[in-house]
Amino acid sequence: MKLPSRLVPVAASALAVAAAVVVPSAVPSSAPAAPAASGKHDDFVIVGHRGASGYRPEHTLASYELAARMGADYIEPDLVTTKDHVLVTRHEPEISGTTDVANHPEFKDRKKTKLLDGVATTGWFTEDFTLAELKTLRAVERIPAVRQHNTVFNGHYQIPTFQEVIDLSKRLSKELGRPIGIYPETKHPTYFGQQGLPLEPELIKTLNRNGLNRPDAKVFVQSFEVSNLKALDNQLRVPLVQLTSSAGAPYDFVVSGDKRTYADIVSAKGLREVATYADGVGPSKDQVIPLDATGKLGKPTSLVSDAHRAGLVVHPYTFRVENTFLPADFDSSANPNDSGNLFGEIAAYRKTGIDGLFTDNTDIAVAEEKEAR
């Protein structure tokens, strides 16, 4: 399915559907002031990475809602599954770092060591819990040393289902008067397939049930693996995005013995292959502009121009305001947790011709976009 436009409008019939969600309807007073979001963006796509995770614990309805209110075009849920095969949103299937599960003695015996994409990982895994059990847990900030201010919200939000995120996007689309898209990622699809809980059938069912499996739905589906995107290309009518990393290879390639790496995928030849099953590429931002030996931005690669020649849009990740995540030339101080010049970094990347980006700080990306017009 080829992408007809960089921004796909959502149909009025989809906007008319709204559902109640358990999330505050107003942004708490401690939130950063959100810029007015009623005006239309140009065709530059701003994706609220795991919501507004610079300001709320990631993958919570509060985080998604704040991103939308700040002006995000899309909100991004990472999809994993429960034991009873319900899609929920977590960064990883192992949830000790993003929930209070370790404080629940009733789940002490659920702690296990599993091979997650070939790496021994110890903790609690979503596929060992029913949805009802997961709903007794509460989200916590994943990187509290960096985002200590987010920890004030620890314990206040549940783990959302994918359906709840869709319901939220529909409600906010109607309230804000502009379409709030969804940009779901299938997390570790080979791993979940090995568990007997494949993500793709439930993803397709959910999109179909909500009338979102159509070319004009404001939906992108993304994956770091390749084979599941190729399979989804035969069943979904929404645009697909191949995610890549600056190191390693898709795990389905590793399992199958395919020697290609992410570096091969973002070569000119590799991107032409991506275009046979996907509509965009989501590279790590250092694949677009690598850092030099001093940690500053170096010379842009040919990734963006090669992708555009192949007919692909380019949405790199992840743009964050803290110095620890910024190139050295945009740091504000020696303190890695201080806020740096994210405006400057985004502006530098926009000069390469990227079509959008993933950000933890939607408000800054929206403000930079307005300045750039």
CSV table of C-alpha atoms in Angstrom, one decimal:
chain,number,residue,atom,x,y,z
A,1,MET,CA,0.0,0.0,0.0
A,2,LYS,CA,1.6,3.2,-1.1
A,3,LEU,CA,1.2,6.4,0.9
A,4,PRO,CA,-1.0,8.9,-1.0
A,5,SER,CA,0.1,11.9,1.0
A,6,ARG,CA,2.5,12.6,3.8
A,7,LEU,CA,-0.4,13.6,6.0
A,8,VAL,CA,-3.4,11.3,5.6
A,9,PRO,CA,-6.7,13.0,6.7
A,10,VAL,CA,-9.0,11.0,8.9
A,11,ALA,CA,-12.6,10.6,7.6
A,12,ALA,CA,-15.4,12.5,9.3
A,13,SER,CA,-17.1,9.2,10.1
A,14,ALA,CA,-14.2,8.2,12.3
A,15,LEU,CA,-14.1,11.6,14.1
A,16,ALA,CA,-17.8,11.2,15.0
A,17,VAL,CA,-17.0,8.2,17.2
A,18,ALA,CA,-15.9,9.2,20.8
A,19,ALA,CA,-15.5,7.0,23.8
A,20,ALA,CA,-15.0,7.7,27.5
A,21,VAL,CA,-11.6,7.0,28.9
A,22,VAL,CA,-10.3,7.0,32.5
A,23,VAL,CA,-7.9,10.0,32.2
A,24,PRO,CA,-8.2,13.6,33.4
A,25,SER,CA,-10.0,15.7,30.8
A,26,ALA,CA,-7.8,18.7,31.6
A,27,VAL,CA,-4.0,18.9,31.7
A,28,PRO,CA,-2.9,19.2,35.4
A,29,SER,CA,-1.7,22.6,36.4
A,30,SER,CA,1.9,21.4,36.8
A,31,ALA,CA,2.1,20.7,33.0
A,32,PRO,CA,4.1,23.0,30.8
A,33,ALA,CA,1.9,25.4,29.0
A,34,ALA,CA,0.6,23.8,25.7
A,35,PRO,CA,0.7,25.9,22.6
A,36,ALA,CA,-2.5,26.5,20.8
A,37,ALA,CA,-3.1,23.4,18.6
A,38,SER,CA,-6.2,24.3,16.6
A,39,GLY,CA,-4.3,25.6,13.6
A,40,LYS,CA,-3.3,23.2,10.8
A,41,HIS,CA,0.3,21.9,10.4
A,42,ASP,CA,2.0,21.9,7.1
A,43,ASP,CA,2.9,18.4,5.9
A,44,PHE,CA,5.7,17.9,8.5
A,45,VAL,CA,4.6,15.1,10.8
A,46,ILE,CA,5.1,15.4,14.6
A,47,VAL,CA,4.7,12.2,16.5
A,48,GLY,CA,4.2,12.2,20.3
A,49,HIS,CA,6.8,9.5,21.1
A,50,ARG,CA,5.0,7.3,23.7
A,51,GLY,CA,2.9,10.3,24.2
A,52,ALA,CA,4.4,13.4,25.9
A,53,SER,CA,6.9,11.3,27.7
A,54,GLY,CA,9.1,14.3,28.5
A,55,TYR,CA,6.3,15.4,30.9
A,56,ARG,CA,4.4,12.3,32.0
A,57,PRO,CA,5.3,8.6,32.5
A,58,GLU,CA,5.4,7.1,29.0
A,59,HIS,CA,2.6,5.0,27.5
A,60,THR,CA,-0.2,6.3,29.8
A,61,LEU,CA,-3.4,7.9,28.6
A,62,ALA,CA,-2.3,11.1,30.4
A,63,SER,CA,0.9,11.1,28.3
A,64,TYR,CA,-0.9,10.5,25.0
A,65,GLU,CA,-3.5,13.2,25.9
A,66,LEU,CA,-0.9,15.8,26.7
A,67,ALA,CA,0.9,15.2,23.5
A,68,ALA,CA,-2.3,15.7,21.5
A,69,ARG,CA,-3.2,18.8,23.4
A,70,MET,CA,0.4,20.2,22.7
A,71,GLY,CA,-0.2,19.7,19.0
A,72,ALA,CA,1.0,16.3,18.0
A,73,ASP,CA,-0.3,15.0,14.7
A,74,TYR,CA,0.1,11.4,15.9
A,75,ILE,CA,0.4,9.6,19.2
A,76,GLU,CA,2.6,6.5,19.4
A,77,PRO,CA,1.6,3.4,21.3
A,78,ASP,CA,4.1,0.5,21.5
A,79,LEU,CA,2.1,-2.7,21.4
A,80,VAL,CA,2.7,-5.8,23.5
A,81,THR,CA,0.2,-8.4,24.6
A,82,THR,CA,-1.4,-9.9,27.7
A,83,LYS,CA,-1.8,-13.6,28.6
A,84,ASP,CA,-5.4,-13.4,27.4
A,85,HIS,CA,-4.2,-11.8,24.1
A,86,VAL,CA,-5.3,-8.2,24.6
A,87,LEU,CA,-3.0,-5.6,23.1
A,88,VAL,CA,-1.7,-3.1,25.7
A,89,THR,CA,0.9,-0.3,25.5
A,90,ARG,CA,4.3,-0.7,27.1
A,91,HIS,CA,7.8,0.1,25.8
A,92,GLU,CA,8.8,-3.5,26.4
A,93,PRO,CA,7.1,-6.8,27.4
A,94,GLU,CA,9.3,-6.7,30.6
A,95,ILE,CA,7.6,-4.1,32.8
A,96,SER,CA,9.7,-3.8,36.0
A,97,GLY,CA,11.0,-0.5,34.9
A,98,THR,CA,7.7,1.1,33.8
A,99,THR,CA,5.3,-0.2,36.5
A,100,ASP,CA,5.1,-0.9,40.2
A,101,VAL,CA,4.9,-4.6,39.7
A,102,ALA,CA,7.8,-5.3,42.0
A,103,ASN,CA,5.7,-3.8,44.9
A,104,HIS,CA,2.9,-6.4,44.4
A,105,PRO,CA,3.7,-9.4,46.6
A,106,GLU,CA,0.8,-11.3,44.9
A,107,PHE,CA,2.9,-11.3,41.7
A,108,LYS,CA,6.3,-12.2,43.2
A,109,ASP,CA,6.3,-15.6,41.7
A,110,ARG,CA,5.8,-14.2,38.2
A,111,LYS,CA,9.3,-12.9,38.1
A,112,LYS,CA,11.2,-14.9,35.4
A,113,THR,CA,14.3,-14.9,33.2
A,114,LYS,CA,13.5,-15.2,29.5
A,115,LEU,CA,15.3,-14.8,26.2
A,116,LEU,CA,14.0,-11.6,24.7
A,117,ASP,CA,15.3,-11.4,21.2
A,118,GLY,CA,18.2,-13.7,22.3
A,119,VAL,CA,19.1,-11.7,25.4
A,120,ALA,CA,18.5,-13.1,28.8
A,121,THR,CA,16.2,-10.7,30.5
A,122,THR,CA,14.9,-11.0,34.1
A,123,GLY,CA,11.7,-9.4,35.3
A,124,TRP,CA,7.9,-9.5,34.9
A,125,PHE,CA,6.5,-10.0,31.4
A,126,THR,CA,3.1,-8.8,30.1
A,127,GLU,CA,2.3,-12.2,28.5
A,128,ASP,CA,2.3,-13.7,32.0
A,129,PHE,CA,-0.6,-11.5,33.2
A,130,THR,CA,-4.2,-11.3,32.2
A,131,LEU,CA,-5.5,-7.8,31.4
A,132,ALA,CA,-7.4,-7.7,34.7
A,133,GLU,CA,-4.2,-8.4,36.6
A,134,LEU,CA,-2.2,-5.7,34.6
A,135,LYS,CA,-4.9,-3.2,35.4
A,136,THR,CA,-4.1,-3.6,39.1
A,137,LEU,CA,-0.6,-2.2,38.4
A,138,ARG,CA,0.3,1.5,38.0
A,139,ALA,CA,2.8,3.2,35.7
A,140,VAL,CA,6.0,4.8,36.9
A,141,GLU,CA,8.6,6.9,35.2
A,142,ARG,CA,11.1,4.8,33.2
A,143,ILE,CA,14.2,7.2,33.6
A,144,PRO,CA,13.6,8.9,37.0
A,145,ALA,CA,17.2,10.1,37.3
A,146,VAL,CA,16.8,12.1,34.1
A,147,ARG,CA,13.1,13.1,34.5
A,148,GLN,CA,12.7,13.4,38.3
A,149,HIS,CA,9.8,15.8,37.8
A,150,ASN,CA,7.8,13.0,36.1
A,151,THR,CA,8.0,10.8,39.2
A,152,VAL,CA,5.3,12.9,40.9
A,153,PHE,CA,2.9,11.1,38.6
A,154,ASN,CA,4.1,7.6,39.6
A,155,GLY,CA,1.2,5.4,40.7
A,156,HIS,CA,-1.5,7.5,39.2
A,157,TYR,CA,-2.1,5.9,35.8
A,158,GLN,CA,-3.0,2.4,34.6
A,159,ILE,CA,-1.6,0.5,31.7
A,160,PRO,CA,-3.8,1.3,28.7
A,161,THR,CA,-5.2,-1.1,26.1
A,162,PHE,CA,-4.7,-0.3,22.5
A,163,GLN,CA,-8.5,0.1,22.2
A,164,GLU,CA,-8.4,2.8,25.0
A,165,VAL,CA,-5.7,4.7,23.0
A,166,ILE,CA,-7.9,4.6,19.9
A,167,ASP,CA,-10.9,5.7,21.9
A,168,LEU,CA,-8.8,8.6,23.3
A,169,SER,CA,-7.6,9.7,19.9
A,170,LYS,CA,-11.2,9.7,18.6
A,171,ARG,CA,-12.5,11.7,21.6
A,172,LEU,CA,-9.6,14.3,21.3
A,173,SER,CA,-10.1,14.5,17.6
A,174,LYS,CA,-13.6,15.6,18.1
A,175,GLU,CA,-12.8,17.9,21.0
A,176,LEU,CA,-9.8,19.6,19.4
A,177,GLY,CA,-11.4,19.8,16.0
A,178,ARG,CA,-8.4,18.2,14.2
A,179,PRO,CA,-7.6,14.5,13.6
A,180,ILE,CA,-5.3,12.9,16.1
A,181,GLY,CA,-3.6,10.0,14.4
A,182,ILE,CA,-2.2,6.8,15.9
A,183,TYR,CA,1.2,5.4,15.0
A,184,PRO,CA,1.4,1.9,16.7
A,185,GLU,CA,4.6,-0.1,16.8
A,186,THR,CA,4.6,-3.9,17.0
A,187,LYS,CA,7.2,-4.6,19.7
A,188,HIS,CA,9.3,-7.8,19.4
A,189,PRO,CA,6.9,-9.6,17.0
A,190,THR,CA,9.1,-12.7,16.6
A,191,TYR,CA,9.3,-13.0,20.4
A,192,PHE,CA,5.6,-12.8,20.8
A,193,GLY,CA,5.1,-15.2,18.0
A,194,GLN,CA,7.4,-17.6,19.8
A,195,GLN,CA,5.2,-17.2,22.9
A,196,GLY,CA,2.1,-18.3,20.8
A,197,LEU,CA,0.7,-14.8,21.1
A,198,PRO,CA,1.3,-13.1,17.8
A,199,LEU,CA,0.6,-9.3,17.7
A,200,GLU,CA,-0.5,-9.0,14.1
A,201,PRO,CA,-3.9,-10.7,14.2
A,202,GLU,CA,-5.0,-8.6,17.1
A,203,LEU,CA,-3.7,-5.4,15.5
A,204,ILE,CA,-5.6,-6.2,12.3
A,205,LYS,CA,-8.8,-7.0,14.2
A,206,THR,CA,-8.6,-3.8,16.3
A,207,LEU,CA,-8.0,-1.6,13.3
A,208,ASN,CA,-10.9,-3.3,11.4
A,209,ARG,CA,-13.2,-3.1,14.4
A,210,ASN,CA,-12.6,0.6,14.6
A,211,GLY,CA,-12.9,1.3,10.9
A,212,LEU,CA,-9.3,2.3,10.7
A,213,ASN,CA,-8.0,-0.2,8.1
A,214,ARG,CA,-8.4,2.1,5.1
A,215,PRO,CA,-6.1,4.2,3.1
A,216,ASP,CA,-7.4,7.5,4.4
A,217,ALA,CA,-7.3,6.6,8.1
A,218,LYS,CA,-4.7,8.6,10.0
A,219,VAL,CA,-2.7,5.6,11.0
A,220,PHE,CA,0.9,4.4,10.4
A,221,VAL,CA,2.0,1.0,11.5
A,222,GLN,CA,5.7,0.5,12.3
A,223,SER,CA,8.1,-2.3,13.2
A,224,PHE,CA,11.9,-2.9,13.7
A,225,GLU,CA,11.4,-6.3,12.0
A,226,VAL,CA,10.8,-6.9,8.3
A,227,SER,CA,8.8,-10.2,7.8
A,228,ASN,CA,5.8,-9.0,9.9
A,229,LEU,CA,5.6,-5.7,7.9
A,230,LYS,CA,5.7,-7.7,4.6
A,231,ALA,CA,2.8,-9.9,5.9
A,232,LEU,CA,0.9,-6.8,7.1
A,233,ASP,CA,1.3,-5.2,3.7
A,234,ASN,CA,-1.0,-7.9,2.4
A,235,GLN,CA,-3.7,-7.3,5.0
A,236,LEU,CA,-3.6,-3.6,6.0
A,237,ARG,CA,-4.5,-0.6,3.8
A,238,VAL,CA,-2.7,1.9,6.0
A,239,PRO,CA,0.9,3.0,5.4
A,240,LEU,CA,3.7,1.0,7.0
A,241,VAL,CA,7.0,2.2,8.3
A,242,GLN,CA,10.3,0.2,8.5
A,243,LEU,CA,12.1,1.2,11.7
A,244,THR,CA,15.9,0.9,11.7
A,245,SER,CA,18.7,1.3,14.3
A,246,SER,CA,22.3,2.6,14.1
A,247,ALA,CA,23.5,-0.9,15.2
A,248,GLY,CA,22.4,-4.5,14.8
A,249,ALA,CA,19.9,-6.2,12.6
A,250,PRO,CA,16.2,-7.0,12.6
A,251,TYR,CA,15.7,-10.0,15.0
A,252,ASP,CA,13.7,-11.9,12.4
A,253,PHE,CA,16.8,-11.7,10.2
A,254,VAL,CA,18.9,-13.1,13.0
A,255,VAL,CA,16.5,-16.0,13.6
A,256,SER,CA,16.3,-16.8,9.9
A,257,GLY,CA,20.0,-16.6,9.3
A,258,ASP,CA,19.7,-13.5,7.0
A,259,LYS,CA,23.1,-11.7,7.3
A,260,ARG,CA,21.7,-8.2,6.4
A,261,THR,CA,21.9,-5.5,9.0
A,262,TYR,CA,20.0,-2.2,9.6
A,263,ALA,CA,22.9,-0.5,7.8
A,264,ASP,CA,22.1,-2.6,4.7
A,265,ILE,CA,18.4,-1.7,5.0
A,266,VAL,CA,19.2,2.1,4.9
A,267,SER,CA,21.5,1.8,1.9
A,268,ALA,CA,20.1,3.0,-1.4
A,269,LYS,CA,19.6,-0.6,-2.5
A,270,GLY,CA,18.0,-1.5,0.8
A,271,LEU,CA,15.6,1.4,0.8
A,272,ARG,CA,14.4,0.4,-2.7
A,273,GLU,CA,13.6,-3.0,-1.2
A,274,VAL,CA,11.8,-1.4,1.7
A,275,ALA,CA,9.6,0.5,-0.7
A,276,THR,CA,8.2,-2.8,-2.1
A,277,TYR,CA,6.4,-3.4,1.2
A,278,ALA,CA,6.4,-0.1,3.2
A,279,ASP,CA,5.7,3.6,2.7
A,280,GLY,CA,8.3,5.1,5.1
A,281,VAL,CA,11.4,4.5,7.1
A,282,GLY,CA,11.9,5.5,10.7
A,283,PRO,CA,15.7,5.6,11.3
A,284,SER,CA,17.6,6.4,14.4
A,285,LYS,CA,18.4,10.1,14.1
A,286,ASP,CA,22.2,9.4,14.0
A,287,GLN,CA,21.6,7.5,10.8
A,288,VAL,CA,20.5,10.8,9.2
A,289,ILE,CA,23.2,12.9,10.8
A,290,PRO,CA,25.9,11.0,12.6
A,291,LEU,CA,27.9,12.5,15.5
A,292,ASP,CA,31.6,13.3,15.0
A,293,ALA,CA,34.4,12.4,17.4
A,294,THR,CA,33.5,15.3,19.7
A,295,GLY,CA,29.8,14.3,20.0
A,296,LYS,CA,28.7,17.1,17.7
A,297,LEU,CA,26.6,16.8,14.6
A,298,GLY,CA,28.6,15.7,11.6
A,299,LYS,CA,27.8,15.6,7.9
A,300,PRO,CA,24.4,14.3,6.9
A,301,THR,CA,24.3,10.9,5.2
A,302,SER,CA,22.4,10.3,2.0
A,303,LEU,CA,19.6,8.4,3.8
A,304,VAL,CA,17.0,11.1,3.3
A,305,SER,CA,17.6,11.6,-0.4
A,306,ASP,CA,17.9,7.9,-1.0
A,307,ALA,CA,14.6,7.3,0.8
A,308,HIS,CA,12.9,10.0,-1.1
A,309,ARG,CA,14.1,8.6,-4.4
A,310,ALA,CA,12.7,5.3,-3.4
A,311,GLY,CA,9.3,7.0,-2.6
A,312,LEU,CA,9.6,6.7,1.1
A,313,VAL,CA,8.9,9.3,3.8
A,314,VAL,CA,11.5,9.7,6.6
A,315,HIS,CA,10.5,10.0,10.3
A,316,PRO,CA,13.6,9.8,12.5
A,317,TYR,CA,13.6,9.2,16.3
A,318,THR,CA,13.9,10.4,19.1
A,319,PHE,CA,14.2,14.1,19.7
A,320,ARG,CA,14.5,14.9,23.4
A,321,VAL,CA,15.3,18.1,25.3
A,322,GLU,CA,17.7,16.9,27.9
A,323,ASN,CA,21.4,17.4,27.3
A,324,THR,CA,22.1,13.7,27.6
A,325,PHE,CA,20.1,13.1,24.5
A,326,LEU,CA,21.3,16.0,22.5
A,327,PRO,CA,24.4,16.4,20.3
A,328,ALA,CA,27.1,18.3,22.2
A,329,ASP,CA,26.7,21.4,20.1
A,330,PHE,CA,23.2,21.9,21.5
A,331,ASP,CA,24.0,21.2,25.2
A,332,SER,CA,23.1,24.0,27.6
A,333,SER,CA,25.5,23.0,30.4
A,334,ALA,CA,27.6,20.2,31.8
A,335,ASN,CA,24.6,18.8,33.6
A,336,PRO,CA,23.3,15.9,31.4
A,337,ASN,CA,19.8,16.3,32.8
A,338,ASP,CA,19.4,20.0,32.1
A,339,SER,CA,17.3,21.1,29.1
A,340,GLY,CA,19.3,22.0,26.1
A,341,ASN,CA,18.7,23.5,22.7
A,342,LEU,CA,16.2,21.1,21.1
A,343,PHE,CA,15.0,23.9,18.8
A,344,GLY,CA,18.4,24.0,17.3
A,345,GLU,CA,18.7,20.2,16.8
A,346,ILE,CA,15.3,20.0,15.2
A,347,ALA,CA,16.1,22.8,12.9
A,348,ALA,CA,19.4,21.1,11.8
A,349,TYR,CA,17.6,17.9,11.0
A,350,ARG,CA,14.8,19.7,9.1
A,351,LYS,CA,17.4,21.0,6.8
A,352,THR,CA,18.1,17.5,5.6
A,353,GLY,CA,14.6,17.2,4.3
A,354,ILE,CA,13.1,14.8,6.8
A,355,ASP,CA,9.3,14.5,6.6
A,356,GLY,CA,8.6,14.3,10.3
A,357,LEU,CA,10.0,13.2,13.6
A,358,PHE,CA,9.3,11.4,16.9
A,359,THR,CA,9.7,13.5,20.0
A,360,ASP,CA,9.2,13.3,23.7
A,361,ASN,CA,8.7,17.1,23.7
A,362,THR,CA,5.8,17.8,21.4
A,363,ASP,CA,5.4,21.4,22.5
A,364,ILE,CA,9.0,22.3,21.4
A,365,ALA,CA,8.6,20.5,18.1
A,366,VAL,CA,5.4,22.3,17.4
A,367,ALA,CA,6.9,25.7,18.3
A,368,GLU,CA,9.9,25.1,16.1
A,369,GLU,CA,7.7,24.1,13.2
A,370,LYS,CA,5.7,27.3,13.5
A,371,GLU,CA,9.0,29.3,13.5
A,372,ALA,CA,10.2,27.5,10.5
A,373,ARG,CA,7.2,28.3,8.3
